Structures are given as C-alpha cells and as structure tokens.
GROMACS .gro file of C-alpha atoms in nm:
model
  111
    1UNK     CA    1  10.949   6.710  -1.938
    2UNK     CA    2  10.808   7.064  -1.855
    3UNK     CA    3  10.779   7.279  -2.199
    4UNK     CA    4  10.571   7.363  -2.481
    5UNK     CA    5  10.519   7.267  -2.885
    6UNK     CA    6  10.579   7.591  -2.935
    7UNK     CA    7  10.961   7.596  -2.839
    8UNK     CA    8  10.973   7.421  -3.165
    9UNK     CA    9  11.090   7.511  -3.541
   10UNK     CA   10  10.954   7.240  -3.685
   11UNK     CA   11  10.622   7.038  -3.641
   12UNK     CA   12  10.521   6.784  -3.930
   13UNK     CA   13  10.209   6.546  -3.906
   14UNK     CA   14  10.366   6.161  -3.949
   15UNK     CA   15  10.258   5.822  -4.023
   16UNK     CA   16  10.477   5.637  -3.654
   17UNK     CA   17  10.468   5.285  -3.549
   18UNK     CA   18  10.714   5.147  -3.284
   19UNK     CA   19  10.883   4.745  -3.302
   20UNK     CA   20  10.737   4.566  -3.054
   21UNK     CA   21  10.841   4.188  -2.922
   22UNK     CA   22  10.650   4.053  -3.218
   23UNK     CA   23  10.683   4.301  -3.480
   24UNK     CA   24  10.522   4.662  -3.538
   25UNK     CA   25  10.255   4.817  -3.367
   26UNK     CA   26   9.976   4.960  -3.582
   27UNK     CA   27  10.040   5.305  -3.750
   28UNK     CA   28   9.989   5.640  -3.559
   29UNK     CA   29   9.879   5.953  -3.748
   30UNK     CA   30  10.042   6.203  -3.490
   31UNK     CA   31  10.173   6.534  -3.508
   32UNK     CA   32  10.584   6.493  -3.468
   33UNK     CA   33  10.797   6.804  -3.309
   34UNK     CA   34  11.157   6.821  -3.424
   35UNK     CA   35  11.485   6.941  -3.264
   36UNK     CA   36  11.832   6.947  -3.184
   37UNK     CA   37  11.974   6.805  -2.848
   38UNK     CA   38  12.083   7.158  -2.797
   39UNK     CA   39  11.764   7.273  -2.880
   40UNK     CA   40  11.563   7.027  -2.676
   41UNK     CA   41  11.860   7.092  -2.334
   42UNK     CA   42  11.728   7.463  -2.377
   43UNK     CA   43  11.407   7.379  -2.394
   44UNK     CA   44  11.405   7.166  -2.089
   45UNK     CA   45  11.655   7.346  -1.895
   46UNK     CA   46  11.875   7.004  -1.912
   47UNK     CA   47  12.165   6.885  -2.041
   48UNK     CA   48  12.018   6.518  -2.113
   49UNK     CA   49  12.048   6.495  -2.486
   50UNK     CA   50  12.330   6.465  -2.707
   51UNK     CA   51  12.410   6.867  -2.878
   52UNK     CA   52  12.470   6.770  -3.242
   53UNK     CA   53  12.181   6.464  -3.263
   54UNK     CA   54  11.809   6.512  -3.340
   55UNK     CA   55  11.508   6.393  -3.139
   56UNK     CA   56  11.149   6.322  -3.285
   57UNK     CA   57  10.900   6.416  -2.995
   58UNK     CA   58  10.557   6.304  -2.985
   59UNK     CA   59  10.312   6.419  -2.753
   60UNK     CA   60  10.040   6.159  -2.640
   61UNK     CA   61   9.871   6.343  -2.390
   62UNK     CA   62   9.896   6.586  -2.069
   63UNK     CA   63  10.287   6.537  -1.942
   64UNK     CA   64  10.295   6.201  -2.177
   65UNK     CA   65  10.603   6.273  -2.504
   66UNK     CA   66  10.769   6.020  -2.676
   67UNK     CA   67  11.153   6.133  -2.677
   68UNK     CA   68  11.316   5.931  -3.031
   69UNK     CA   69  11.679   5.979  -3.069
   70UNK     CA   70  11.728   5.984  -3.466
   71UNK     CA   71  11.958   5.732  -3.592
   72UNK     CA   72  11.866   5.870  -3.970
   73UNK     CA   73  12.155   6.085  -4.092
   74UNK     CA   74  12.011   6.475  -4.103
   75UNK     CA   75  12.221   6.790  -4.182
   76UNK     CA   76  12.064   7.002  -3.943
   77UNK     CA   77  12.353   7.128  -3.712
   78UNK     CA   78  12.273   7.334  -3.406
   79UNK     CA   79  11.875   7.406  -3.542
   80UNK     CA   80  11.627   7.195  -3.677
   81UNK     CA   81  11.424   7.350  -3.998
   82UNK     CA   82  11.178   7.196  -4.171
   83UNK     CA   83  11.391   7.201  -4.465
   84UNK     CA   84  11.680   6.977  -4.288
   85UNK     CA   85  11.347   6.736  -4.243
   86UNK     CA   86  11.189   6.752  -4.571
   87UNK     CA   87  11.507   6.684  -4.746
   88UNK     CA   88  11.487   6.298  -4.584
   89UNK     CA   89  11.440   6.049  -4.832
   90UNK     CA   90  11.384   5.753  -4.640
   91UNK     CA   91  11.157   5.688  -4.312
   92UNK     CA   92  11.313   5.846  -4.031
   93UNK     CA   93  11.443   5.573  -3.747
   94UNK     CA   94  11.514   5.586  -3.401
   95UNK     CA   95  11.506   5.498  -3.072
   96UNK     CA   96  11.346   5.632  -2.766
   97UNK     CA   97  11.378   5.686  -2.373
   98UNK     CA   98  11.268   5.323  -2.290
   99UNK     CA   99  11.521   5.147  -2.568
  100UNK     CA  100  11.191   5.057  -2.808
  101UNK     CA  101  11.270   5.157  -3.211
  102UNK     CA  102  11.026   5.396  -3.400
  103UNK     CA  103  10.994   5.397  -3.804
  104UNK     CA  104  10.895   5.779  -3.851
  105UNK     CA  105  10.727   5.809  -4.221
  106UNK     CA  106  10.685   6.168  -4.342
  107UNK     CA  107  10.571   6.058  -4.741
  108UNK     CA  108  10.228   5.970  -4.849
  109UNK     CA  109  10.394   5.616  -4.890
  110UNK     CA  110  10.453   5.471  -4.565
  111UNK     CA  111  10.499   5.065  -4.522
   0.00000   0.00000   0.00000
C-alpha cells in the first residue's frame, strides 16, 4: 500500500484489539485513519475496496497498515468526516485483509 496519513480526513487515536483463536489480544492505543473505499481506491490508485463501505487503517510501522473493513453501520457516503465517526455509539467492528475481526473503541470506556 504506497500512500500517506495525510490523504486522510479523519485520524482519531483508538483503544483496538483483534479476536484471536482464543479470544482478544491485549488493547492497542494506536492512532486509526478513516475512509471511504472510494476514498482509499484514490488513494492507492486501486480499485480493491468496496465504494460506499468504510475502512479503519492502522499503521504499525514502515509499509506495515492494518486494512479493517467496517461492518458498523456509518452514514458517511462518498467522504469520511470526523463527524460521520464521532456520531458512533457503539465500538466500531470489522474485519481485515487476513479475515481476523477488530473491536475499534473510540470512548473513554472501552471493554
């Protein structure tokens, strides 16, 4: 994946574990970037992700990004904003590029 955290809109700091075989991994404090499919196939030059859906990416080190495809219902259309992200209620689920599911906790309350 060959671009920058500054093609973003919208960068929160998150509370992320992932499911593993038996149960979750510990918690991650990590800086999450958020967009659109159609935000992340510009980005990329690519058409690999859905238009309409949004992707949490987190970046773990020099060409190293976790790619979670949202499963959590978010009215952002075309363009993530930090607003379509902040009006979340719940933990933010998905999955990523290798199948594995992510809990995504933007509160000050994260299980």
């Amino acid at each position: 994946m060959i671009w920058s955290k500054s093609d973003a809109k919208c960068r929160r700091t998150a509370t992320v574990k992932y499911e593993q075989q038996y149960g979750w991994s510990k918690k991650y404090t990590v800086e999450v970037t958020f967009m659109t499919g159609y935000e992340l196939n510009q980005a990329t030059s690519s058409y690999d992700y859905e238009m309409y859906s949004v992707y949490a990416i987190i970046f773990w080190g020099e060409g190293q990004a976790s790619v979670i495809k949202l499963k959590s219902y978010l009215l952002c259309g075309n363009e993530v904003t930090c607003d379509c992200i902040n009006n979340s209620i719940y933990d933010l689920q998905g999955y990523d590029q290798d199948g594995d599911k992510w809990n995504i906790c933007l509160s000050n309350y994260c299980y």
